[in-house]
């Protein structure tokens, strides 16, 4: 039996990021940067004022006091987008606005509320140290400096940083196309009528929503019942349609009616047991060169396997980091299956976690899954979790 860590490594070895694409900034919100974004210019591109006031020479006002203010002749004005081309000489000042370039000769700014202005003259009643209220060229970033790191999901602030750096288009990862297929003659679409032995299909709804939440482009292959030839035909359609990954649910165990295993094993998919509970029977391989991940059919097992295996694969294809599993204290005791890593749906509180339902990690508890905030992982060597034990916990990512 393969460990969950070994199986994850095999899953990740199968997938690769799709070819990136270039988009204008206006279309980049929510995308993932495929390359580092670097400044093309210095930020700010020139020395400028952070206040409305007067650009002066610090030496001219070094002896200014309330009782003996220094008078300076106003020689010009520098406004944002309209710099003054003159030079501030000894005994002179230039009116300056916030964001306006510092004129030549001036080395400090006196805010307008600290001066008395008359026609053509300004009185300064205190020294202004050199560099006061001056934003220096390149103090935010220099040409070539890293502005947005590859793998960043682009929000408004990242787009603004790129724009201020002179970048108008970004290389972003393409959302991977993940096709999904559910199997089982017992499945009925929600809203239909159940015949004896039938259940409503929750896996298709879950997978479509989960893949979208993970940032993938979901492709619904539908439900094909228990016919191996229909499974193969659906996967071939996904391959021909350019899917980057195919995920199937159900029919992957050792039962008499396991159509996924019967159809895809001859096509190159290996079926095996993974030491995880829920989620033991799984398959992994390629069909037509496209990675195929085969999951069990029970709804909780599907949710667990998406969090533990499919989610990491999608994040590798998108180029985004894997969220961490964090240590939390168990607030209740529970039993664990021997020899398999347990992944337990849990309620997460400030002081620890507890199982979301009395049924624990039963793979069939689809309705009860909604009560959980996330999952707790318990090592395969443990046969129980005692109150106070530390378990690895993560909130649902899909």
XYZ file of N, CA, C and O in Angstrom, residues 101-289:
756
model
N 8.036 67.837 -9.233
C 9.488 67.667 -9.193
C 10.175 68.781 -8.415
O 9.776 69.954 -8.486
N 11.196 68.414 -7.673
C 12.012 69.406 -6.974
C 12.795 70.210 -8.018
O 13.458 69.642 -8.883
N 12.742 71.525 -7.942
C 13.504 72.326 -8.898
C 14.997 72.282 -8.577
O 15.403 72.014 -7.432
N 15.783 72.519 -9.578
C 17.232 72.558 -9.381
C 17.572 73.616 -8.336
O 16.934 74.669 -8.250
N 18.573 73.313 -7.527
C 19.032 74.259 -6.516
C 18.377 74.072 -5.168
O 18.999 74.327 -4.131
N 17.116 73.636 -5.124
C 16.415 73.437 -3.854
C 16.744 72.058 -3.298
O 16.929 71.097 -4.040
N 16.822 71.951 -1.974
C 17.124 70.660 -1.358
C 16.209 70.308 -0.194
O 16.396 69.314 0.487
N 15.186 71.146 0.064
C 14.255 70.846 1.142
C 12.937 71.556 0.866
O 12.859 72.433 -0.004
N 11.894 71.144 1.595
C 10.564 71.726 1.399
C 10.044 72.218 2.745
O 10.103 71.494 3.754
N 9.495 73.418 2.741
C 8.832 73.974 3.919
C 7.330 73.942 3.645
O 6.874 74.524 2.654
N 6.538 73.248 4.486
C 5.090 73.192 4.244
C 4.471 74.580 4.263
O 4.920 75.469 5.005
N 3.410 74.756 3.472
C 2.829 76.089 3.340
C 2.235 76.590 4.647
O 2.173 77.810 4.883
N 1.798 75.677 5.538
C 1.218 76.129 6.802
C 2.265 76.667 7.772
O 1.913 77.198 8.832
N 3.559 76.505 7.422
C 4.624 76.990 8.316
C 5.300 78.237 7.777
O 6.383 78.617 8.240
N 4.689 78.871 6.811
C 5.283 80.096 6.257
C 4.223 81.189 6.209
O 3.020 80.930 6.282
N 4.694 82.405 6.077
C 3.817 83.551 5.833
C 4.153 84.072 4.447
O 5.295 84.457 4.175
N 3.181 84.037 3.569
C 3.428 84.437 2.183
C 2.856 85.814 1.927
O 1.738 86.134 2.351
N 3.618 86.642 1.265
C 3.148 87.946 0.795
C 3.387 87.986 -0.709
O 3.882 87.007 -1.281
N 3.061 89.064 -1.316
C 3.208 89.158 -2.771
C 4.669 89.019 -3.163
O 5.493 89.898 -2.880
N 5.006 87.870 -3.758
C 6.358 87.663 -4.274
C 7.378 87.290 -3.236
O 8.556 87.094 -3.564
N 6.976 87.122 -1.960
C 7.932 86.814 -0.889
C 7.306 85.804 0.065
O 6.095 85.763 0.254
N 8.165 84.990 0.680
C 7.700 84.041 1.682
C 8.615 84.174 2.892
O 9.847 84.302 2.755
N 8.039 84.183 4.096
C 8.791 84.291 5.338
C 8.826 82.928 6.026
O 7.778 82.320 6.281
N 10.031 82.458 6.334
C 10.233 81.163 6.981
C 10.761 81.433 8.382
O 11.773 82.117 8.546
N 10.064 80.857 9.420
C 10.426 81.207 10.801
C 11.117 80.081 11.559
O 11.211 80.129 12.789
N 11.582 79.022 10.849
C 12.305 77.929 11.507
C 13.198 77.234 10.482
O 12.892 77.240 9.275
N 14.301 76.642 10.935
C 15.157 75.910 9.995
C 14.417 74.736 9.362
O 13.491 74.165 9.953
N 14.811 74.352 8.151
C 14.268 73.185 7.453
C 15.441 72.303 7.060
O 16.225 72.664 6.177
N 15.614 71.154 7.729
C 16.773 70.313 7.425
C 16.750 69.823 5.979
O 15.681 69.637 5.380
N 17.925 69.633 5.440
C 18.046 69.169 4.060
C 17.279 67.854 3.875
O 17.363 66.949 4.700
N 16.499 67.751 2.801
C 15.760 66.536 2.487
C 14.399 66.444 3.122
O 13.662 65.472 2.885
N 13.994 67.453 3.924
C 12.695 67.419 4.586
C 11.567 67.412 3.546
O 11.532 68.241 2.644
N 10.652 66.461 3.669
C 9.483 66.326 2.790
C 9.858 66.169 1.318
O 9.098 66.575 0.431
N 11.005 65.556 1.100
C 11.434 65.276 -0.270
C 11.430 63.766 -0.487
O 12.054 63.019 0.272
N 10.693 63.293 -1.497
C 10.711 61.883 -1.889
C 11.834 61.712 -2.903
O 11.812 62.306 -3.973
N 12.794 60.866 -2.573
C 13.977 60.724 -3.415
C 13.729 59.790 -4.605
O 12.994 58.807 -4.496
N 14.320 60.113 -5.712
C 14.255 59.257 -6.893
C 14.729 57.844 -6.546
O 15.785 57.648 -5.955
N 13.898 56.830 -6.890
C 14.280 55.437 -6.690
C 14.163 54.926 -5.272
O 14.552 53.785 -5.000
N 13.605 55.728 -4.337
C 13.536 55.232 -2.951
C 12.523 54.095 -2.792
O 12.625 53.291 -1.878
N 11.545 54.002 -3.689
C 10.578 52.906 -3.670
C 11.121 51.711 -4.446
O 11.057 50.571 -3.981
N 11.640 51.942 -5.622
C 12.212 50.868 -6.435
C 13.167 51.473 -7.452
O 12.973 52.600 -7.910
N 14.188 50.717 -7.787
C 15.111 51.104 -8.840
C 14.854 50.243 -10.061
O 14.256 49.167 -9.957
N 15.282 50.676 -11.238
C 15.070 49.857 -12.434
C 15.612 48.438 -12.220
O 16.743 48.247 -11.767
N 14.783 47.445 -12.521
C 15.181 46.051 -12.342
C 14.794 45.448 -11.017
O 14.870 44.225 -10.842
N 14.351 46.282 -10.058
C 13.944 45.741 -8.757
C 12.668 44.890 -8.899
O 11.801 45.172 -9.723
N 12.573 43.857 -8.053
C 11.399 42.993 -8.040
C 10.202 43.758 -7.477
O 10.276 44.333 -6.393
N 9.092 43.743 -8.221
C 7.874 44.427 -7.799
C 6.788 43.423 -7.426
O 6.126 43.555 -6.403
N 6.589 42.405 -8.251
C 5.612 41.352 -7.974
C 6.285 40.011 -8.263
O 6.837 39.812 -9.348
N 6.232 39.116 -7.311
C 6.908 37.833 -7.448
C 6.047 36.845 -8.249
O 4.817 36.832 -8.143
N 6.702 36.030 -9.077
C 6.010 34.965 -9.801
C 5.271 34.066 -8.816
O 5.772 33.772 -7.730
N 4.069 33.634 -9.197
C 3.251 32.818 -8.310
C 2.272 33.625 -7.480
O 1.467 33.054 -6.746
N 2.319 34.952 -7.605
C 1.391 35.806 -6.863
C 0.042 35.863 -7.561
O -0.032 36.087 -8.775
N -1.041 35.645 -6.801
C -2.361 35.858 -7.351
C -2.598 37.360 -7.387
O -2.528 38.034 -6.361
N -2.876 37.889 -8.547
C -2.840 39.322 -8.761
C -4.107 40.009 -8.272
O -5.208 39.739 -8.765
N -3.925 40.872 -7.288
C -5.006 41.702 -6.790
C -4.818 43.126 -7.278
O -3.849 43.450 -7.967
N -5.746 44.023 -6.926
C -5.631 45.417 -7.372
C -4.304 46.072 -7.010
O -3.746 46.835 -7.799
N -3.772 45.786 -5.826
C -2.518 46.421 -5.416
C -1.346 45.956 -6.265
O -0.410 46.723 -6.527
N -1.371 44.683 -6.703
C -0.292 44.186 -7.547
C -0.348 44.824 -8.935
O 0.684 45.161 -9.523
N -1.567 44.992 -9.437
C -1.720 45.628 -10.748
C -1.274 47.084 -10.683
O -0.640 47.592 -11.616
N -1.588 47.762 -9.565
C -1.155 49.148 -9.415
C 0.366 49.238 -9.352
O 0.975 50.150 -9.938
N 0.993 48.301 -8.652
C 2.458 48.300 -8.565
C 3.087 48.082 -9.936
O 4.077 48.729 -10.294
N 2.501 47.164 -10.705
C 3.021 46.923 -12.060
C 2.859 48.155 -12.929
O 3.761 48.550 -13.669
N 1.683 48.787 -12.834
C 1.430 49.980 -13.635
C 2.402 51.098 -13.287
O 2.952 51.774 -14.163
N 2.623 51.313 -11.983
C 3.538 52.382 -11.564
C 4.965 52.108 -12.002
O 5.776 53.025 -12.117
N 5.254 50.837 -12.279
C 6.592 50.448 -12.722
C 6.751 50.538 -14.233
O 7.795 50.185 -14.768
N 5.681 50.950 -14.908
C 5.758 51.096 -16.353
C 5.371 49.850 -17.119
O 5.563 49.782 -18.338
N 4.809 48.845 -16.428
C 4.442 47.578 -17.072
C 2.960 47.631 -17.442
O 2.115 47.919 -16.597
N 2.647 47.353 -18.724
C 1.248 47.410 -19.143
C 0.663 46.046 -19.482
O -0.552 45.905 -19.648
N 1.499 45.004 -19.560
C 1.042 43.651 -19.856
C 1.792 42.677 -18.968
O 2.960 42.904 -18.635
N 1.117 41.608 -18.587
C 1.721 40.646 -17.675
C 1.643 39.234 -18.256
O 0.660 38.869 -18.902
N 2.690 38.452 -17.993
C 2.674 37.030 -18.322
C 2.017 36.303 -17.160
O 2.487 36.375 -16.020
N 0.909 35.615 -17.446
C 0.174 34.921 -16.393
C 0.007 33.454 -16.770
O 0.079 33.078 -17.943
N -0.205 32.642 -15.753
C -0.448 31.227 -16.009
C -1.861 31.055 -16.549
O -2.771 31.802 -16.188
N -2.025 30.084 -17.422
C -3.367 29.766 -17.899
C -4.041 28.848 -16.897
O -3.418 27.923 -16.378
N -5.304 29.111 -16.604
C -6.043 28.220 -15.714
C -6.073 26.828 -16.328
O -6.485 26.660 -17.477
N -5.608 25.796 -15.602
C -5.613 24.456 -16.181
C -7.035 23.962 -16.432
O -7.931 24.184 -15.612
N -7.222 23.307 -17.560
C -8.519 22.701 -17.872
C -8.558 21.312 -17.243
O -7.794 20.422 -17.629
N -9.423 21.143 -16.261
C -9.535 19.873 -15.541
C -10.893 19.268 -15.845
O -11.937 19.809 -15.457
N -10.880 18.159 -16.574
C -12.119 17.455 -16.904
C -12.450 16.476 -15.790
O -11.548 15.854 -15.208
N -13.739 16.339 -15.479
C -14.137 15.423 -14.406
C -15.292 14.547 -14.866
O -16.157 14.960 -15.642
N -15.275 13.320 -14.363
C -16.224 12.293 -14.767
C -16.715 11.552 -13.542
O -15.906 11.117 -12.711
N -18.024 11.424 -13.390
C -18.574 10.632 -12.292
C -19.194 9.367 -12.880
O -19.713 9.375 -13.992
N -19.100 8.285 -12.127
C -19.616 7.001 -12.603
C -20.546 6.396 -11.561
O -20.439 6.682 -10.372
N -21.431 5.540 -12.022
C -22.318 4.819 -11.112
C -23.744 4.809 -11.620
O -24.351 5.871 -11.804
N -24.289 3.616 -11.860
C -25.687 3.492 -12.279
C -26.645 3.969 -11.203
O -27.829 4.240 -11.487
N -26.160 4.060 -9.970
C -27.039 4.447 -8.864
C -27.255 5.950 -8.771
O -28.076 6.423 -7.974
N -26.541 6.737 -9.571
C -26.570 8.187 -9.422
C -27.711 8.824 -10.209
O -27.965 8.494 -11.372
N -28.385 9.773 -9.555
C -29.462 10.535 -10.164
C -29.154 12.012 -9.943
O -28.745 12.413 -8.846
N -29.343 12.820 -10.969
C -29.085 14.253 -10.838
C -30.020 14.855 -9.800
O -31.193 14.469 -9.706
N -29.537 15.805 -8.992
C -30.406 16.467 -8.012
C -31.651 17.049 -8.692
O -31.569 17.605 -9.784
N -32.779 16.900 -8.030
C -34.034 17.365 -8.596
C -34.831 16.266 -9.273
O -36.020 16.440 -9.570
N -34.182 15.120 -9.540
C -34.868 13.994 -10.156
C -35.602 13.151 -9.130
O -35.742 13.529 -7.961
N -36.044 11.992 -9.571
C -36.759 11.073 -8.681
C -35.904 9.837 -8.454
O -35.308 9.297 -9.401
N -35.824 9.399 -7.218
C -35.007 8.241 -6.873
C -35.802 6.953 -7.004
O -36.881 6.808 -6.433
N -35.236 6.017 -7.772
C -35.767 4.661 -7.820
C -35.095 3.852 -6.712
O -34.114 4.305 -6.098
N -35.595 2.673 -6.409
C -34.945 1.857 -5.382
C -33.457 1.659 -5.674
O -33.065 1.341 -6.799
N -32.609 1.870 -4.645
C -31.170 1.671 -4.785
C -30.422 2.852 -5.368
O -29.203 2.776 -5.551
N -31.121 3.944 -5.637
C -30.462 5.106 -6.230
C -30.221 6.198 -5.192
O -30.897 6.263 -4.160
N -29.233 7.077 -5.503
C -28.915 8.216 -4.645
C -28.696 9.434 -5.524
O -28.412 9.309 -6.722
N -28.833 10.596 -4.927
C -28.552 11.818 -5.678
C -27.041 11.994 -5.842
O -26.250 11.740 -4.928
N -26.636 12.453 -7.005
C -25.219 12.655 -7.318
C -24.761 13.997 -6.750
O -25.229 15.054 -7.177
N -23.856 13.953 -5.782
C -23.261 15.186 -5.257
C -21.848 15.408 -5.795
O -21.321 16.523 -5.730
N -21.221 14.348 -6.324
C -19.826 14.465 -6.753
C -19.647 15.429 -7.917
O -18.671 16.197 -7.955
N -20.579 15.403 -8.886
C -20.437 16.302 -10.031
C -20.545 17.754 -9.594
O -19.772 18.615 -10.031
N -21.503 18.035 -8.713
C -21.666 19.396 -8.209
C -20.423 19.818 -7.432
O -19.896 20.930 -7.603
N -19.948 18.923 -6.559
C -18.776 19.247 -5.749
C -17.551 19.498 -6.635
O -16.841 20.496 -6.457
N -17.280 18.602 -7.570
C -16.072 18.737 -8.385
C -16.101 19.999 -9.234
O -15.093 20.711 -9.341
N -17.242 20.300 -9.841
C -17.321 21.521 -10.636
C -17.025 22.751 -9.805
O -16.259 23.630 -10.212
N -17.619 22.811 -8.605
C -17.405 23.966 -7.732
C -15.996 23.980 -7.155
O -15.350 25.035 -7.084
N -15.497 22.820 -6.721
C -14.170 22.755 -6.113
C -13.084 23.130 -7.107
O -12.150 23.876 -6.779
N -13.176 22.630 -8.322
C -12.162 22.951 -9.327
C -12.171 24.441 -9.656
O -11.111 25.063 -9.807
N -13.359 25.007 -9.715
C -13.442 26.444 -9.968
C -12.833 27.220 -8.802
O -12.106 28.203 -9.008
N -13.114 26.784 -7.577
C -12.548 27.456 -6.405
C -11.030 27.351 -6.368
O -10.351 28.243 -5.859
N -10.498 26.281 -6.899
C -9.039 26.101 -6.940
C -8.377 26.901 -8.053
O -7.154 26.952 -8.130
N -9.183 27.514 -8.907
C -8.630 28.308 -9.997
C -8.490 27.562 -11.301
O -7.858 28.058 -12.236
N -9.080 26.362 -11.382
C -9.041 25.590 -12.625
C -10.270 25.915 -13.470
O -11.236 26.512 -12.998
N -10.202 25.511 -14.730
C -11.356 25.602 -15.618
C -11.993 24.218 -15.672
O -11.452 23.312 -16.307
N -13.135 24.018 -14.998
C -13.724 22.676 -14.956
C -14.409 22.328 -16.280
O -15.043 23.166 -16.909
N -14.253 21.072 -16.668
C -14.896 20.553 -17.875
C -15.701 19.324 -17.466
O -15.120 18.297 -17.086
N -17.021 19.430 -17.512
C -17.898 18.354 -17.050
C -18.054 17.306 -18.149
O -18.588 17.585 -19.221
N -17.576 16.082 -17.865
C -17.727 14.977 -18.804
C -19.008 14.197 -18.572
O -19.279 13.219 -19.268
N -19.771 14.616 -17.572
C -21.044 13.968 -17.307
C -20.905 12.714 -16.472
O -19.861 12.419 -15.891
N -21.995 11.959 -16.404
C -22.023 10.683 -15.691
C -22.248 9.569 -16.717
O -23.087 9.701 -17.609
N -21.483 8.492 -16.587
C -21.538 7.440 -17.609
C -21.994 6.097 -17.050
O -21.866 5.080 -17.716
N -22.545 6.090 -15.856
C -23.012 4.823 -15.317
C -21.868 3.859 -15.076
O -20.766 4.249 -14.695
N -22.115 2.594 -15.325
C -21.130 1.545 -15.015
C -20.634 0.820 -16.265
O -20.368 -0.374 -16.241
N -20.464 1.537 -17.354
C -20.008 0.920 -18.604
C -18.577 1.317 -18.895
O -18.299 2.497 -19.170
N -17.616 0.372 -18.837
C -16.205 0.693 -19.065
C -15.964 1.395 -20.395
O -15.138 2.313 -20.481
N -16.669 0.970 -21.444
C -16.442 1.582 -22.746
C -16.855 3.050 -22.759
O -16.249 3.880 -23.462
N -17.870 3.402 -21.965
C -18.276 4.798 -21.883
C -17.262 5.632 -21.105
O -17.056 6.812 -21.400
N -16.647 5.016 -20.095
C -15.580 5.691 -19.353
C -14.430 6.023 -20.289
O -13.925 7.153 -20.326
N -14.002 5.036 -21.052
C -12.891 5.249 -21.981
C -13.238 6.327 -22.997
O -12.438 7.231 -23.283
N -14.445 6.287 -23.542
C -14.855 7.270 -24.543
C -14.860 8.682 -23.963
O -14.440 9.644 -24.628
N -15.312 8.817 -22.715
C -15.350 10.139 -22.082
C -13.943 10.682 -21.867
O -13.675 11.871 -22.114
N -13.029 9.840 -21.409
C -11.650 10.285 -21.183
C -10.991 10.649 -22.508
O -10.256 11.640 -22.601
N -11.253 9.870 -23.552
C -10.692 10.191 -24.875
C -11.212 11.546 -25.350
O -10.468 12.348 -25.926
N -12.492 11.828 -25.101
C -13.041 13.137 -25.476
C -12.316 14.254 -24.742
O -12.014 15.306 -25.319
N -12.028 14.031 -23.479
C -11.315 15.044 -22.700
C -9.921 15.276 -23.252
O -9.445 16.416 -23.346
N -9.246 14.200 -23.617
C -7.900 14.312 -24.189
C -7.963 15.098 -25.494
O -7.158 16.008 -25.734
N -8.915 14.760 -26.353
C -9.035 15.434 -27.646
C -9.421 16.907 -27.487
O -9.098 17.740 -28.342
N -10.103 17.225 -26.395
C -10.522 18.605 -26.150
C -9.429 19.444 -25.504
O -9.639 20.632 -25.235
N -8.277 18.839 -25.239
C -7.162 19.595 -24.687
C -7.160 19.745 -23.186
O -6.590 20.714 -22.660
N -7.769 18.812 -22.469
C -7.728 18.864 -21.001
C -6.298 18.713 -20.516
O -5.489 17.987 -21.114
N -5.985 19.408 -19.435
C -4.660 19.287 -18.825
C -4.625 18.186 -17.772
O -3.551 17.717 -17.402
N -5.789 17.791 -17.270
C -5.897 16.764 -16.250
C -7.312 16.212 -16.301
O -8.265 16.952 -16.567
N -7.450 14.915 -16.059
C -8.764 14.280 -15.967
C -8.903 13.672 -14.579
O -7.986 12.989 -14.099
N -10.026 13.933 -13.927
C -10.329 13.368 -12.611
C -11.605 12.547 -12.735
O -12.618 13.042 -13.242
N -11.553 11.294 -12.276
C -12.747 10.456 -12.267
C -13.116 10.121 -10.826
O -12.253 10.142 -9.938
N -14.378 9.812 -10.606
C -14.821 9.369 -9.279
C -15.605 8.077 -9.420
O -16.409 7.917 -10.336
N -15.349 7.161 -8.492
C -16.059 5.889 -8.458
C -15.438 4.861 -9.383
O -14.617 5.154 -10.259
N -15.809 3.600 -9.138
C -15.404 2.521 -10.029
C -13.925 2.233 -10.062
O -13.409 1.726 -11.066
N -13.209 2.519 -8.953
C -11.755 2.348 -8.959
C -11.292 1.279 -7.976
O -10.090 1.141 -7.727
N -12.230 0.488 -7.417
C -11.863 -0.463 -6.379
C -11.790 -1.878 -6.949
O -11.386 -2.078 -8.100
N -12.206 -2.857 -6.163
C -12.072 -4.264 -6.567
C -13.436 -4.935 -6.702
O -13.534 -6.153 -6.675
N -14.480 -4.127 -6.838
C -15.822 -4.694 -6.949
C -16.081 -5.309 -8.305
O -15.285 -5.191 -9.248
N -17.241 -5.959 -8.413
C -17.609 -6.613 -9.666
C -18.042 -5.601 -10.720
O -18.114 -5.934 -11.904
N -18.363 -4.369 -10.306
C -18.821 -3.356 -11.261
C -17.998 -2.093 -11.076
O -18.490 -1.063 -10.617
N -16.735 -2.158 -11.406
C -15.825 -1.019 -11.299
C -15.400 -0.599 -12.699
O -14.346 -0.985 -13.198
N -16.216 0.215 -13.375
C -15.990 0.504 -14.784
C -14.746 1.339 -15.054
O -14.146 1.216 -16.120
N -14.356 2.198 -14.127
C -13.167 3.023 -14.353
C -11.926 2.145 -14.413
O -11.104 2.251 -15.327
N -11.821 1.248 -13.439
C -10.675 0.337 -13.433
C -10.692 -0.575 -14.658
O -9.666 -0.772 -15.323
N -11.869 -1.120 -14.985
C -11.969 -2.032 -16.126
C -11.647 -1.329 -17.438
O -11.020 -1.908 -18.337
N -12.037 -0.058 -17.556
C -11.818 0.655 -18.801
C -10.442 1.278 -18.931
O -9.850 1.266 -20.024
N -9.906 1.820 -17.835
C -8.671 2.604 -17.938
C -7.406 1.838 -17.608
O -6.309 2.257 -18.002
N -7.506 0.728 -16.881
C -6.300 -0.064 -16.610
C -5.629 -0.514 -17.906
O -4.392 -0.388 -18.053
N -6.367 -1.017 -18.899
C -5.718 -1.402 -20.156
C -5.152 -0.205 -20.924
O -4.278 -0.374 -21.785
N -5.647 1.009 -20.606
C -5.190 2.206 -21.319
C -3.951 2.828 -20.690
O -3.427 3.822 -21.209
N -3.488 2.284 -19.549
C -2.255 2.787 -18.953
C -2.377 3.385 -17.579
O -1.420 3.953 -17.056
N -3.550 3.267 -16.944
C -3.738 3.791 -15.594
C -3.508 2.668 -14.594
O -4.035 1.568 -14.740
N -2.710 2.954 -13.566
C -2.415 1.975 -12.518
C -3.373 2.186 -11.349
O -3.540 3.310 -10.867
N -3.989 1.111 -10.891
C -4.908 1.182 -9.761
C -4.257 0.530 -8.554
O -3.618 -0.531 -8.675
N -4.406 1.159 -7.406
C -3.689 0.718 -6.208
C -4.410 1.210 -4.973
O -5.341 2.018 -5.054
N -3.952 0.741 -3.817
C -4.459 1.200 -2.528
C -3.508 2.243 -1.963
O -2.274 2.056 -1.979
N -4.068 3.342 -1.474
C -3.301 4.394 -0.815
C -3.622 4.349 0.669
O -4.794 4.203 1.061
N -2.618 4.452 1.502
C -2.799 4.340 2.952
C -3.381 5.617 3.526
O -2.744 6.375 4.261
N -4.650 5.866 3.188
C -5.351 7.052 3.654
C -6.791 6.651 3.913
O -7.322 5.750 3.265
N -7.418 7.291 4.883
C -8.814 7.009 5.206
C -9.548 8.320 5.485
O -9.122 9.092 6.336
N -10.564 8.644 4.664
C -11.099 7.861 3.539
C -10.291 8.110 2.269
O -9.546 9.078 2.187
N -10.466 7.219 1.277
C -9.811 7.418 -0.012
C -8.857 6.326 -0.417
O -7.975 6.561 -1.255
N -9.010 5.131 0.114
C -8.037 4.058 -0.119
C -7.887 3.646 -1.585
O -6.765 3.613 -2.098
N -8.958 3.313 -2.327
C -8.777 2.841 -3.707
C -8.625 4.002 -4.686
O -9.496 4.880 -4.768
N -7.514 4.043 -5.412
C -7.265 5.135 -6.335
C -6.543 4.617 -7.575
O -6.018 3.503 -7.591
N -6.501 5.466 -8.593
C -5.784 5.146 -9.817
C -5.019 6.363 -10.302
O -5.390 7.502 -10.012
N -3.952 6.106 -11.066
C -3.099 7.198 -11.511
C -2.352 6.769 -12.759
O -1.838 5.653 -12.829
N -2.311 7.632 -13.743
C -1.568 7.314 -14.960
C -1.821 8.344 -16.036
O -2.258 9.470 -15.755
N -1.558 7.950 -17.285
C -1.792 8.826 -18.438
C -2.624 8.089 -19.469
O -2.433 6.894 -19.692
N -3.493 8.830 -20.115
C -4.240 8.323 -21.258
C -4.060 9.345 -22.372
O -4.406 10.526 -22.207
N -3.493 8.911 -23.479
C -3.228 9.851 -24.559
C -2.289 10.967 -24.162
O -2.369 12.081 -24.678
N -1.396 10.679 -23.214
C -0.436 11.687 -22.755
C -0.963 12.619 -21.699
O -0.203 13.446 -21.179
